[in-house]
Short mmCIF file of C-alpha atoms in Angstrom, two decimals:
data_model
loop_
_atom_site.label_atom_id
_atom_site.label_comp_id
_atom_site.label_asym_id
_atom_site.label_seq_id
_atom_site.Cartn_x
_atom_site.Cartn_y
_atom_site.Cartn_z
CA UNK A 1 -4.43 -9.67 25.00
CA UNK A 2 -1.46 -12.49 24.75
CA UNK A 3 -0.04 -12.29 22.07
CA UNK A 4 0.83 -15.52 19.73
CA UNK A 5 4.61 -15.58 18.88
CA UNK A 6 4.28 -19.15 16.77
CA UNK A 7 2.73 -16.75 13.87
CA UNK A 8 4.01 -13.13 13.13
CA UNK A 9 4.16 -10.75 10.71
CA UNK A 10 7.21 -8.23 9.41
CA UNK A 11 5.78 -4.93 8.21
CA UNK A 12 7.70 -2.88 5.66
CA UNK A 13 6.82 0.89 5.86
CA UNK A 14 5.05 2.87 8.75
CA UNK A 15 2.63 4.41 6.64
CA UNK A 16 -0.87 4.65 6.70
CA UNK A 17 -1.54 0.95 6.18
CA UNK A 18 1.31 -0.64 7.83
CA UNK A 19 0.50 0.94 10.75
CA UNK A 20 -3.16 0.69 10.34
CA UNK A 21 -2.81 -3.33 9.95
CA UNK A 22 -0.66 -3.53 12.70
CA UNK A 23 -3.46 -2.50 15.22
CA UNK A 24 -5.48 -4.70 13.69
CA UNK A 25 -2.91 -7.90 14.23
CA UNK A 26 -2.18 -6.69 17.25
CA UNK A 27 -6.09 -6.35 18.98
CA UNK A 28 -6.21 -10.11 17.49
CA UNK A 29 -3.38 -11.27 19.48
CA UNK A 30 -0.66 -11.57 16.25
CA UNK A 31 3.04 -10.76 17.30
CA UNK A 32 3.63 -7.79 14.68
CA UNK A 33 6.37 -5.17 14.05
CA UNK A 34 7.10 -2.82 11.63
CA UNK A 35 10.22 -1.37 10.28
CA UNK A 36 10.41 2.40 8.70
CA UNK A 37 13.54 3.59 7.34
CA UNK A 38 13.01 6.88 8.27
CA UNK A 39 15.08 7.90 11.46
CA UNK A 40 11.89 9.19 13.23
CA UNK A 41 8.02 9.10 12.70
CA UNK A 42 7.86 12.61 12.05
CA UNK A 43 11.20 14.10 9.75
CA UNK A 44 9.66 14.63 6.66
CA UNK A 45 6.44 15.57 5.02
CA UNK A 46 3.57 12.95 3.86
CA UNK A 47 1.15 15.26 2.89
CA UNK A 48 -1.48 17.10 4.74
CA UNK A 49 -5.34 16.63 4.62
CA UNK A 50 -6.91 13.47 3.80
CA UNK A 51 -10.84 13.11 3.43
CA UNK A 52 -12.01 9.64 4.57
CA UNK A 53 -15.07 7.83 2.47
CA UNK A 54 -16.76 4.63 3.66
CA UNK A 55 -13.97 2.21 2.96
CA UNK A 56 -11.88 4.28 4.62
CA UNK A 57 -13.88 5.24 7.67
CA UNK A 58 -14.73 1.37 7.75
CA UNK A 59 -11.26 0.27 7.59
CA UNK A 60 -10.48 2.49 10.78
CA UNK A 61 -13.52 1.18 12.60
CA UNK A 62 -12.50 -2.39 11.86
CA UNK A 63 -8.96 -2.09 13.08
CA UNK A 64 -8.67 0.71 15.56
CA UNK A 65 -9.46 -0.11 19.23
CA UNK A 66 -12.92 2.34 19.71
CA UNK A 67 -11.27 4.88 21.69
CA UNK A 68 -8.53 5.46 19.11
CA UNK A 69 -11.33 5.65 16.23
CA UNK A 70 -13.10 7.80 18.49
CA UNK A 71 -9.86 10.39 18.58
CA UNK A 72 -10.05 10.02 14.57
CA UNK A 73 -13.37 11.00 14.64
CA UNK A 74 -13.06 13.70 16.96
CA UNK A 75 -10.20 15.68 15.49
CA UNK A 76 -11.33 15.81 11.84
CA UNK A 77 -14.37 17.71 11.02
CA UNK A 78 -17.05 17.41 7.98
CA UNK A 79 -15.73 17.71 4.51
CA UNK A 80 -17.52 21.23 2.57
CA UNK A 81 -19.34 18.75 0.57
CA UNK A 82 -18.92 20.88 -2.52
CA UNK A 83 -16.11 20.73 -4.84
CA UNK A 84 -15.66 24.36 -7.09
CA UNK A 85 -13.94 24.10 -10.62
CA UNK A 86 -13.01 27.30 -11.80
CA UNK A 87 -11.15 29.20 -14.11
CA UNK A 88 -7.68 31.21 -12.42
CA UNK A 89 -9.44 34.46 -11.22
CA UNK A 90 -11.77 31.70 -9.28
CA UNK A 91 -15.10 32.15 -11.51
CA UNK A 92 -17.08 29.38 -11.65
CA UNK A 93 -16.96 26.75 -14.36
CA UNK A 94 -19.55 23.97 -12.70
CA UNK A 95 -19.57 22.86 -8.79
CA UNK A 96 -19.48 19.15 -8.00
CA UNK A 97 -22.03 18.94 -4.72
CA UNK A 98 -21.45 15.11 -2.53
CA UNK A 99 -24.62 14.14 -1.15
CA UNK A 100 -23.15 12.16 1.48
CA UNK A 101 -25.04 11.10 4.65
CA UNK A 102 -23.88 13.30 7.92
CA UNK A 103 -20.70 11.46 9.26
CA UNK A 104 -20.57 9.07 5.97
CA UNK A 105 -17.17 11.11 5.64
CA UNK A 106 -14.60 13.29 7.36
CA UNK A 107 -11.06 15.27 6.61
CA UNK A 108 -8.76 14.45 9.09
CA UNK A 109 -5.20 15.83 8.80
CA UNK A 110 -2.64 13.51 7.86
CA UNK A 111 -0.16 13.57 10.47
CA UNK A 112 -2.65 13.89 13.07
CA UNK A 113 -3.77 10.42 11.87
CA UNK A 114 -0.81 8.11 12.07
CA UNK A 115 -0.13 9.93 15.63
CA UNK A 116 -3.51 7.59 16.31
CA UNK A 117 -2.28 4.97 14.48
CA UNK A 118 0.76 4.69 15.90
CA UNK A 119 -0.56 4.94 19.68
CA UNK A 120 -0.40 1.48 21.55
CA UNK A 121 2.44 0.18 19.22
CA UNK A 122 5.24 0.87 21.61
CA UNK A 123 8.12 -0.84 20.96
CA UNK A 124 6.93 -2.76 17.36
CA UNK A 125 7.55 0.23 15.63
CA UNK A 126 11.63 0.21 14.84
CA UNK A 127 12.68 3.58 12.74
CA UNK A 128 15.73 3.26 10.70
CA UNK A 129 15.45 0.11 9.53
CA UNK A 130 15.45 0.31 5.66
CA UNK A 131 13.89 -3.03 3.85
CA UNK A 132 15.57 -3.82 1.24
CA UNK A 133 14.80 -7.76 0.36
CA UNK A 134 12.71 -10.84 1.73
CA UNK A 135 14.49 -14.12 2.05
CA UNK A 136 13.48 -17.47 2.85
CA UNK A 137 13.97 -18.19 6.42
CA UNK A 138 12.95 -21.47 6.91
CA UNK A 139 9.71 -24.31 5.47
CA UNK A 140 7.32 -21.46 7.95
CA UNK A 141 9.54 -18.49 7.79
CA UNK A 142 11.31 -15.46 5.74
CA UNK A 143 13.25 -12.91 7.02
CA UNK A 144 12.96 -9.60 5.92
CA UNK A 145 16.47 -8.32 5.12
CA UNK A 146 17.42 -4.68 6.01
CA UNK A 147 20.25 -2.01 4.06
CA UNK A 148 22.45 -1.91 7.76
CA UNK A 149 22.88 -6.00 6.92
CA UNK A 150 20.35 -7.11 9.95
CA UNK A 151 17.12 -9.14 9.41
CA UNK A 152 14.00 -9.76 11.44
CA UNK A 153 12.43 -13.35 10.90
CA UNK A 154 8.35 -13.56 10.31
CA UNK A 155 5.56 -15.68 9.32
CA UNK A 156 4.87 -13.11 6.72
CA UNK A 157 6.14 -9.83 5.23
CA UNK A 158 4.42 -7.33 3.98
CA UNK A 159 5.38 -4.19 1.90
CA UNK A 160 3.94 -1.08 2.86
CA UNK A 161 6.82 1.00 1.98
CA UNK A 162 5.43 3.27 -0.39
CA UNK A 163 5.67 4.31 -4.02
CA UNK A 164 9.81 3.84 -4.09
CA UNK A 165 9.42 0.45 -2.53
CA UNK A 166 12.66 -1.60 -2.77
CA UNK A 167 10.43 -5.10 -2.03
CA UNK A 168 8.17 -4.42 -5.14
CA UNK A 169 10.72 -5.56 -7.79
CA UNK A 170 11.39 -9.07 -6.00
CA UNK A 171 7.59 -9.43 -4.92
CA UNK A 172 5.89 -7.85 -8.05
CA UNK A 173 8.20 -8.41 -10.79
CA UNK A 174 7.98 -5.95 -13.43
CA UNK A 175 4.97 -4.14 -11.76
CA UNK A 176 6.98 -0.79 -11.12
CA UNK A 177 4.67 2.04 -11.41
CA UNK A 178 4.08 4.14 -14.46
CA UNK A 179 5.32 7.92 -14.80
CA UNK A 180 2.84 10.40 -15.52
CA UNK A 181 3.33 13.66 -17.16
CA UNK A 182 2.20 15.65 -14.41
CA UNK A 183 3.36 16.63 -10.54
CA UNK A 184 2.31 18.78 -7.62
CA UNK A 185 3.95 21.27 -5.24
CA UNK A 186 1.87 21.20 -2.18
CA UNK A 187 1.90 23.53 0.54
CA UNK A 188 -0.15 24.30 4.16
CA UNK A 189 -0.67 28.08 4.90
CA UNK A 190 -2.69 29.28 8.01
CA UNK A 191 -6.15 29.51 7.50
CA UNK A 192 -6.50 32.64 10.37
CA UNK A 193 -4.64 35.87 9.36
CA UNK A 194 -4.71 38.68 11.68
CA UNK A 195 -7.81 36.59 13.07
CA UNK A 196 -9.80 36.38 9.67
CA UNK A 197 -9.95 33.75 7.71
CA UNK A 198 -7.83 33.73 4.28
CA UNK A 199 -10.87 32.03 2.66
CA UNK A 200 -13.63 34.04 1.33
CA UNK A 201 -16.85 33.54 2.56
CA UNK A 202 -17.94 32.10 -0.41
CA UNK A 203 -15.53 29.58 -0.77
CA UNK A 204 -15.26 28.70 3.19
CA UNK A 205 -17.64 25.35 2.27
CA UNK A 206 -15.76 24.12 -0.53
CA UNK A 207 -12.52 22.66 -2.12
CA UNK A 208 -11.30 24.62 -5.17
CA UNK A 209 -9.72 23.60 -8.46
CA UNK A 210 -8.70 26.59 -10.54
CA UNK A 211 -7.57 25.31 -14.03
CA UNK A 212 -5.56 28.23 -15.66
CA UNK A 213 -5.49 29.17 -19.02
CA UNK A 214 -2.38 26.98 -20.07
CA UNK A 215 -3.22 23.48 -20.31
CA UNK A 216 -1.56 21.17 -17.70
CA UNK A 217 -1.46 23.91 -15.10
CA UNK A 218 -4.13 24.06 -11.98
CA UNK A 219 -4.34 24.99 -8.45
CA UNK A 220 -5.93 23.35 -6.09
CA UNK A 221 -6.54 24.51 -2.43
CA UNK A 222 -8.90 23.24 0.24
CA UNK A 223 -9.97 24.13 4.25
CA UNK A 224 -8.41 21.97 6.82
CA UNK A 225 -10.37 22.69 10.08
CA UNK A 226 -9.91 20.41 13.02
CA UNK A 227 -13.39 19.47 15.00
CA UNK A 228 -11.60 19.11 18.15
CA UNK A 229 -7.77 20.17 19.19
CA UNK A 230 -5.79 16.86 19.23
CA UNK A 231 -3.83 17.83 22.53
CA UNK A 232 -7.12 17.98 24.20
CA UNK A 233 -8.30 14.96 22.08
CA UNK A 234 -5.35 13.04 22.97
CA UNK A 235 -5.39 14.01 26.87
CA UNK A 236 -9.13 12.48 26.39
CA UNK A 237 -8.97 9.30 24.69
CA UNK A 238 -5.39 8.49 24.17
CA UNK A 239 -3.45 10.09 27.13
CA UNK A 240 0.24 9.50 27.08
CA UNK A 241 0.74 9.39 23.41
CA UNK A 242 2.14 12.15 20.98
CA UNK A 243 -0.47 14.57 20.12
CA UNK A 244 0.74 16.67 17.54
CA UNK A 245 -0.01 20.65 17.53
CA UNK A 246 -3.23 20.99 15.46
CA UNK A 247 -4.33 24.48 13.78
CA UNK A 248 -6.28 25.10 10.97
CA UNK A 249 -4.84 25.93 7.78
CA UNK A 250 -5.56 25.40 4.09
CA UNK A 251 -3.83 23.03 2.07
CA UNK A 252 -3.03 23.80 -1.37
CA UNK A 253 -1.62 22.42 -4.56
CA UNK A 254 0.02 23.67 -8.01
CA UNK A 255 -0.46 21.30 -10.77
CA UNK A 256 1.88 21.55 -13.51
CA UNK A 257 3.97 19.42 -15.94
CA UNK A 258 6.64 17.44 -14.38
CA UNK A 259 9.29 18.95 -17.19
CA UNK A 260 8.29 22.32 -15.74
CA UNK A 261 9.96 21.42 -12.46
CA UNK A 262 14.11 21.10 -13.20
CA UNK A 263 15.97 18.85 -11.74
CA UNK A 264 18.34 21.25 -10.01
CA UNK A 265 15.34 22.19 -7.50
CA UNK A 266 13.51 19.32 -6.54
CA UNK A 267 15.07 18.44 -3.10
CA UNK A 268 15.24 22.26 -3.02
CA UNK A 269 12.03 23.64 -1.03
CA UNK A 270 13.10 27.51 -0.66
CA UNK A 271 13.36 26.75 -4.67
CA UNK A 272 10.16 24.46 -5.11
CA UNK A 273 8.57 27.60 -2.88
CA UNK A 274 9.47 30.07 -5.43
CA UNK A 275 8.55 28.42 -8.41
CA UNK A 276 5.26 27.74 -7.31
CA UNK A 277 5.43 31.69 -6.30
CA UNK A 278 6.24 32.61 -10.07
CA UNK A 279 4.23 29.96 -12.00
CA UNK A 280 0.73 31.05 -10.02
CA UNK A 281 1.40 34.72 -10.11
CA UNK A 282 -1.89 34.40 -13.05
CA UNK A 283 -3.80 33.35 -10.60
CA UNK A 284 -6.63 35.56 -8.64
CA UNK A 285 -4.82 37.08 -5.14
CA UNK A 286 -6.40 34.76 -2.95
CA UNK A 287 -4.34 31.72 -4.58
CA UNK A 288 -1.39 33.91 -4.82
CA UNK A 289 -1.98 34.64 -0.80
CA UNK A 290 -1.89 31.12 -0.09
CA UNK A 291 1.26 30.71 -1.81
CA UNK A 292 2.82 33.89 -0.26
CA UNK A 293 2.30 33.01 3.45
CA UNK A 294 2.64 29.30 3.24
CA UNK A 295 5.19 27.80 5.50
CA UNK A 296 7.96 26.80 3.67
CA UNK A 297 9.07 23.78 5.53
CA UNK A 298 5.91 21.86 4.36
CA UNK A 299 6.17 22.40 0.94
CA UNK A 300 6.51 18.82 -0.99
CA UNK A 301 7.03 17.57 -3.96
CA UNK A 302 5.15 14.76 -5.88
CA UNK A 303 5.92 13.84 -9.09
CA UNK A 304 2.52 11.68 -9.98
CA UNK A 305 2.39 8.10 -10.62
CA UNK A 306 0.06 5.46 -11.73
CA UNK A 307 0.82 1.67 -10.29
CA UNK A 308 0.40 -1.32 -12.81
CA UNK A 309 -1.82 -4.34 -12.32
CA UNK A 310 1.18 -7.25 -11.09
CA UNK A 311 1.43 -10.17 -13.08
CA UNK A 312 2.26 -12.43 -10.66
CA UNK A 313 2.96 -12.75 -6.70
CA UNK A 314 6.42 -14.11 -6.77
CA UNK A 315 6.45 -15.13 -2.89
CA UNK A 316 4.04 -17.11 -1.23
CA UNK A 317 4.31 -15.50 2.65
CA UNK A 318 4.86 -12.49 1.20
CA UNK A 319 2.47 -9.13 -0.07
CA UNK A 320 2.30 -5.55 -0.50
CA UNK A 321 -0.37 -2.87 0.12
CA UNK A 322 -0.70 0.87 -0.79
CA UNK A 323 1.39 2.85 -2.63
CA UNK A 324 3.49 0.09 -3.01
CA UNK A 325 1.15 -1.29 -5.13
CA UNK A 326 -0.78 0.85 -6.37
CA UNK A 327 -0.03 4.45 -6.65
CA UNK A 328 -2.45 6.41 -8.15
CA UNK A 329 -2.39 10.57 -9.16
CA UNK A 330 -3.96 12.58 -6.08
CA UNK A 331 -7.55 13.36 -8.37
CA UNK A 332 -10.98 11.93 -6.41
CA UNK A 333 -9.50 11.28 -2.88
CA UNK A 334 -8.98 7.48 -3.51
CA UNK A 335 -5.21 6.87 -2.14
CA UNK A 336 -5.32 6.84 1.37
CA UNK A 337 -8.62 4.92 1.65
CA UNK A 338 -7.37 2.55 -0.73
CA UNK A 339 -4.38 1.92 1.39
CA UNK A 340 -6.60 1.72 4.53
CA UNK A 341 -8.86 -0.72 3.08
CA UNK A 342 -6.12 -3.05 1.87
CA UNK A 343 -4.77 -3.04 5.62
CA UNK A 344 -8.01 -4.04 7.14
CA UNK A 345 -8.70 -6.41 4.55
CA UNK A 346 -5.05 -8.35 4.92
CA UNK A 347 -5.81 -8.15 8.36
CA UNK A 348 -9.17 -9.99 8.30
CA UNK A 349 -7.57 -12.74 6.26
CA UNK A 350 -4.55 -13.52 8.43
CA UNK A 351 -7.05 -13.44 12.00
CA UNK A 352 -9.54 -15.88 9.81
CA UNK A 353 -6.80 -18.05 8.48
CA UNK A 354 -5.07 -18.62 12.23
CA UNK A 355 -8.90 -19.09 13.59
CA UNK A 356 -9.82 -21.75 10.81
CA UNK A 357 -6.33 -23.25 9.79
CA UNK A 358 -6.66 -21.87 6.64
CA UNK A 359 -2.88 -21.94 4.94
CA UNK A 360 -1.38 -18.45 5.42
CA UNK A 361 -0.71 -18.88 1.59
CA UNK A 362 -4.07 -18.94 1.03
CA UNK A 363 -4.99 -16.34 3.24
CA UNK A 364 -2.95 -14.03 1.38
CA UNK A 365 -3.94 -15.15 -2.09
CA UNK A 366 -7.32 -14.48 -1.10
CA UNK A 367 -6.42 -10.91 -0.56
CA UNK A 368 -4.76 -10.29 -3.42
CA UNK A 369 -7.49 -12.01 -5.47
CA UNK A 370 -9.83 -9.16 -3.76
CA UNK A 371 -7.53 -6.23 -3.51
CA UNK A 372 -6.22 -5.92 -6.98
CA UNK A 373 -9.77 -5.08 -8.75
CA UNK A 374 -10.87 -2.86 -6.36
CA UNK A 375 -7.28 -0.94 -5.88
CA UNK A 376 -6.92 -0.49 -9.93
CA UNK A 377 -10.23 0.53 -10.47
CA UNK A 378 -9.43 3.37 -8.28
CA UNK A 379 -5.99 4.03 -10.30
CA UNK A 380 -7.83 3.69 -13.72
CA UNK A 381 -10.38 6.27 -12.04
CA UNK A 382 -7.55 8.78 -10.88
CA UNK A 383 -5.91 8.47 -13.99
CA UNK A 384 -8.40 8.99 -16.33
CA UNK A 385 -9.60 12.10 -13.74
CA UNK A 386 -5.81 13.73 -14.16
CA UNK A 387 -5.90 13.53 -17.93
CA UNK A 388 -9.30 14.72 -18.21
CA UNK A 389 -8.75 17.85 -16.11
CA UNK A 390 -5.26 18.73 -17.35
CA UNK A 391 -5.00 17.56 -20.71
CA UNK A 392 -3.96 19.50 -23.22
CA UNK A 393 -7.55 18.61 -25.52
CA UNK A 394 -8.22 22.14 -26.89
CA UNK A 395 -11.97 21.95 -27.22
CA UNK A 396 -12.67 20.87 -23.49
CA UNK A 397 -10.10 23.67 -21.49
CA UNK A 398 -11.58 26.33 -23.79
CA UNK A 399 -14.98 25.06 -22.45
CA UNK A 400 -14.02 24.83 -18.81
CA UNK A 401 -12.03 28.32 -18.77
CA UNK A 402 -13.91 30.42 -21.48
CA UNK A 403 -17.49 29.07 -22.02
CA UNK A 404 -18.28 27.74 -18.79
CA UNK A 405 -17.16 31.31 -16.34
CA UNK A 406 -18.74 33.44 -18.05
CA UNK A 407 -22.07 32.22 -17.80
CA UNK A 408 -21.47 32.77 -13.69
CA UNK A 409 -21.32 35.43 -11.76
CA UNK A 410 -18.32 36.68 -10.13
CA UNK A 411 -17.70 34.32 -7.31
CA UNK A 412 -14.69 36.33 -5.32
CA UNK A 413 -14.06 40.30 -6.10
CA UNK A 414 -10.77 40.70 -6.99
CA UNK A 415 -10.25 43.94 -5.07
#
C-alpha cells in the first residue's frame, strides 16, 4: 500500500503498543516510525508470558495483517483455565476455574510476540533514539525531540515508552504513577528436566499463587508451553523475519515488599537471584526447584506501580498509551491487553479521522475520552486485587493459609 507522507505519526517506545499501532497505521497507508531507546530490540528483559483475553486477542486481529495474527495464534497455546491459590507447601486454599469459550484466550510468550509485531516494520523502527520532549514544529506539526539532540518531525506523537516515560510529565502533567508497597522478582526456568516435566501432574493445568505465612510475601509460577515452535512458525507465515528460539518453561514470580529488596542489589541479578533463593526457601520443593534451576539472565525486577487518572492532555497532536499511562500491579492479567487495546483503538481514530476529515485533535480526544475509563478500571481492579491478596489484614491471610488448606487434601507430596 502507498503510503501518505502529508500525515504521520512519531511513536515513542517499541513496546507492545507502539509497535502494535504501528502495523495498524501502516496496513492503512499512514507514514509511521517509532523510536526505542534501547540499542537493540532484544537487550534486556520485558517479561515473559502474557495471556491474551478478548480485547487483547481483538486488538491483534484488528491491527495485524492475518498471516502475522495467524503466527500469534499459532505459537501460543490455551491458557490451564484454572487458577490455584494455595498456602506455601502448595495445599489448596480455593481454585479460581475461567469458563472461557475454546480460543476466547491464549498465553503467548512475550518476546515471541513483539518478534510478530515487529515483522514488516523494516526500517520505521530506529533503536537508540531516547525521547525525551515534544515540541511544536509548525501550525500541522511537532517534533519529537531525542537525548543525542536530533528530532524527527510528525503529525502526531505518541508515548508508548513505558512506566519511566520522560514524555508523561510534559503531556500528563502531574499524572506520574503511584508507588506501591509491593514488587516482584520474576524468573523463567525450563519446564523439561531430564525429560520430565518440573510441574506435577496435578498442577500441569493451572497457574499457582502460593501466599506464605508472612503477609506481603507470595509466589507465583505458571506453564508456558508453546502450540507451535516459532522457527517453524516463522519459516511458515512470516519467513525472513527473526524468530526467536522458543522452549517451554515456567515462569515464576516472588512477591514481597519492596523494602525487602535493598537498594544495593537491584540492578544486581546474581543478587536479585539469591534473594529470591533465601526468601522462598519456606516454600514446598517444587517452588524452591523453580528458583534453583532458573536461568539467571532472565531474572527481573519490578517494583509495582499504579498509574493515576491525568487531569488534563496538555498537547493537542500529542498522546500516550500503556504503561505510560497507566501502569497497573501484574494481579488479573490486565496490562498487556490494556496496552493492546489502546493501540488499536488510537489507531482506528487516526484511519477514521484522515477518511472523514475529522481534526486529528479530535481524533485523539476521542480516544482519550474512551481509553481513560476503561484503562483505570483495570488499574483500580489490579490494585484492589494486590492489596487484597497481600495485605497484611490478619483475619483474611489466617483464612486463606490456615482455615482454607486444611479443609483440602494434599495437592503435591512433599517427598
Amino acid at each position: 500500500m502507498r503510503l501518505s507522507t502529508d500525515f504521520s505519526v512519531a511513536i515513542a517506545g517499541a513496546g507492545l503498543s507502539g509497535l502494535c499501532l504501528a502495523q495498524y497505521l501502516m496496513r492503512a497507508g499512514i507514514e509511521v516510525h517509532v523510536y526505542e531507546r534501547d540499542p537493540g530490540p532484544f537487550v534486556r528483559r520485558q517479561g515473559y508470558r502474557i495471556i491474551l483475553d478478548r480485547y487483547g486477542l481483538a486488538a491483534l486481529r484488528e491491527s495485524l495483517p492475518r498471516q502475522l495474527y495467524n503466527l500469534a495464534l499459532a505459537t501460543g497455546d490455551e491458557p490451564g483455565g484454572h487458577l490455584r491459590f494455595t498456602d506455601s507447601r502448595l495445599r489448596d486454599a480455593f481454585t479460581i476455574t475461567f469458563k472461557d469459550e475454546p480460543n476466547a484466550t491464549r498465553q503467548v510468550d512475550r518476546l515471541t510476540l513483539r518478534s510478530i509485531l515487529q515483522s514488516g516494520l523494516n526500517g520505521r523502527i530506529h533503536y537508540g533514539k531516547e525521547a525525551v520532549a515534544v515540541d511544536g514544529g509548525g501550525p500541522s506539526k511537532l517534533r519529537l525531540r531525542f537525548s543525542d539532540g536530533g528530532a524527527a518531525g510528525a503529525t502526531v506523537v505518541v508515548g508508548a515508552d513505558g512506566v519511566g516515560s520522560a514524555l508523561r510529565a510534559q503531556l500528563m502533567p502531574d499524572a506520574d504513577p503511584a508507588n506501591t508497597p509491593m514488587a516482584g522478582i520474576y524468573g523463567r526456568s525450563p519446564l523439561l528436566r531430564n525429560g520430565e516435566s518440573v510441574i506435577p501432574d496435578a498442577l500441569r493445568t493451572s497457574g499457582v499463587l502460593a501466599i506464605a505465612d508472612q503477609p506481603g510475601r507470595a509466589f507465583f509460577f505458571t506453564p508456558m508451553r508453546f502450540g507451535e515452535s516459532p522457527q517453524e512458525a516463522f519459516a511458515r507465515l512470516a519467513p525472513g523475519s527473526y524468530a526467536p528460539t522458543g522452549y517451554d518453561y515456567v515462569m515464576w514470580g516472588l512477591l514481597l515488599r519492596q523494602e525487602e529488596v535493598p537498594t544495593g542489589v537491584r540492578g544486581d541479578l546474581l543478587a536479585l537471584w539469591r534473594l529470591a533463593a533465601r526468601m522462598s526457601a519456606d516454600f514446598h520443593p517444587v517452588v524452591r526447584r523453580l528458583v534453583a534451576t532458573a536461568e539467571l539472565d532472565a531474572t527481573v525486577l519490578n517494583l509495582f506501580a499504579a498509574g493515576r487518572r491525568p487531569r488534563r492532555w496538555a498537547v493537542p497532536r500529542a498522546t500516550m498509551m500503556g504503561d505510560a499511562v497507566h501502569v497497573m500491579p501484574p494481579f488479573g492479567a490486565h496490562g498487556g491487553n490494556t496496552a493492546l487495546r489502546d493501540a488499536a483503538l488510537l489507531g482506528r481514530r487516526l484511519v477514521q479521522a484522515r477518511a472523514n476529515g475529522t481534526p486529528v485533535e479530535q481524533a485523539i480526544a476521542d480516544y482519550q475520552d474512551e481509553m481513560v475509563p476503561y484503562a483505570f478500571r483495570a488499574v483500580d481492579t489490579a490494585a484492589g486485587l494486590m492489596r487484597r491478596l497481600t495485605g497484611g489484614a490478619a483475619a483474611p491471610h489466617w483464612v486463606l493459609t490456615r482455615v482454607l488448606p486444611r479443609l483440602h487434601r494434599v495437592t503435591v507430596p512433599e517427598a
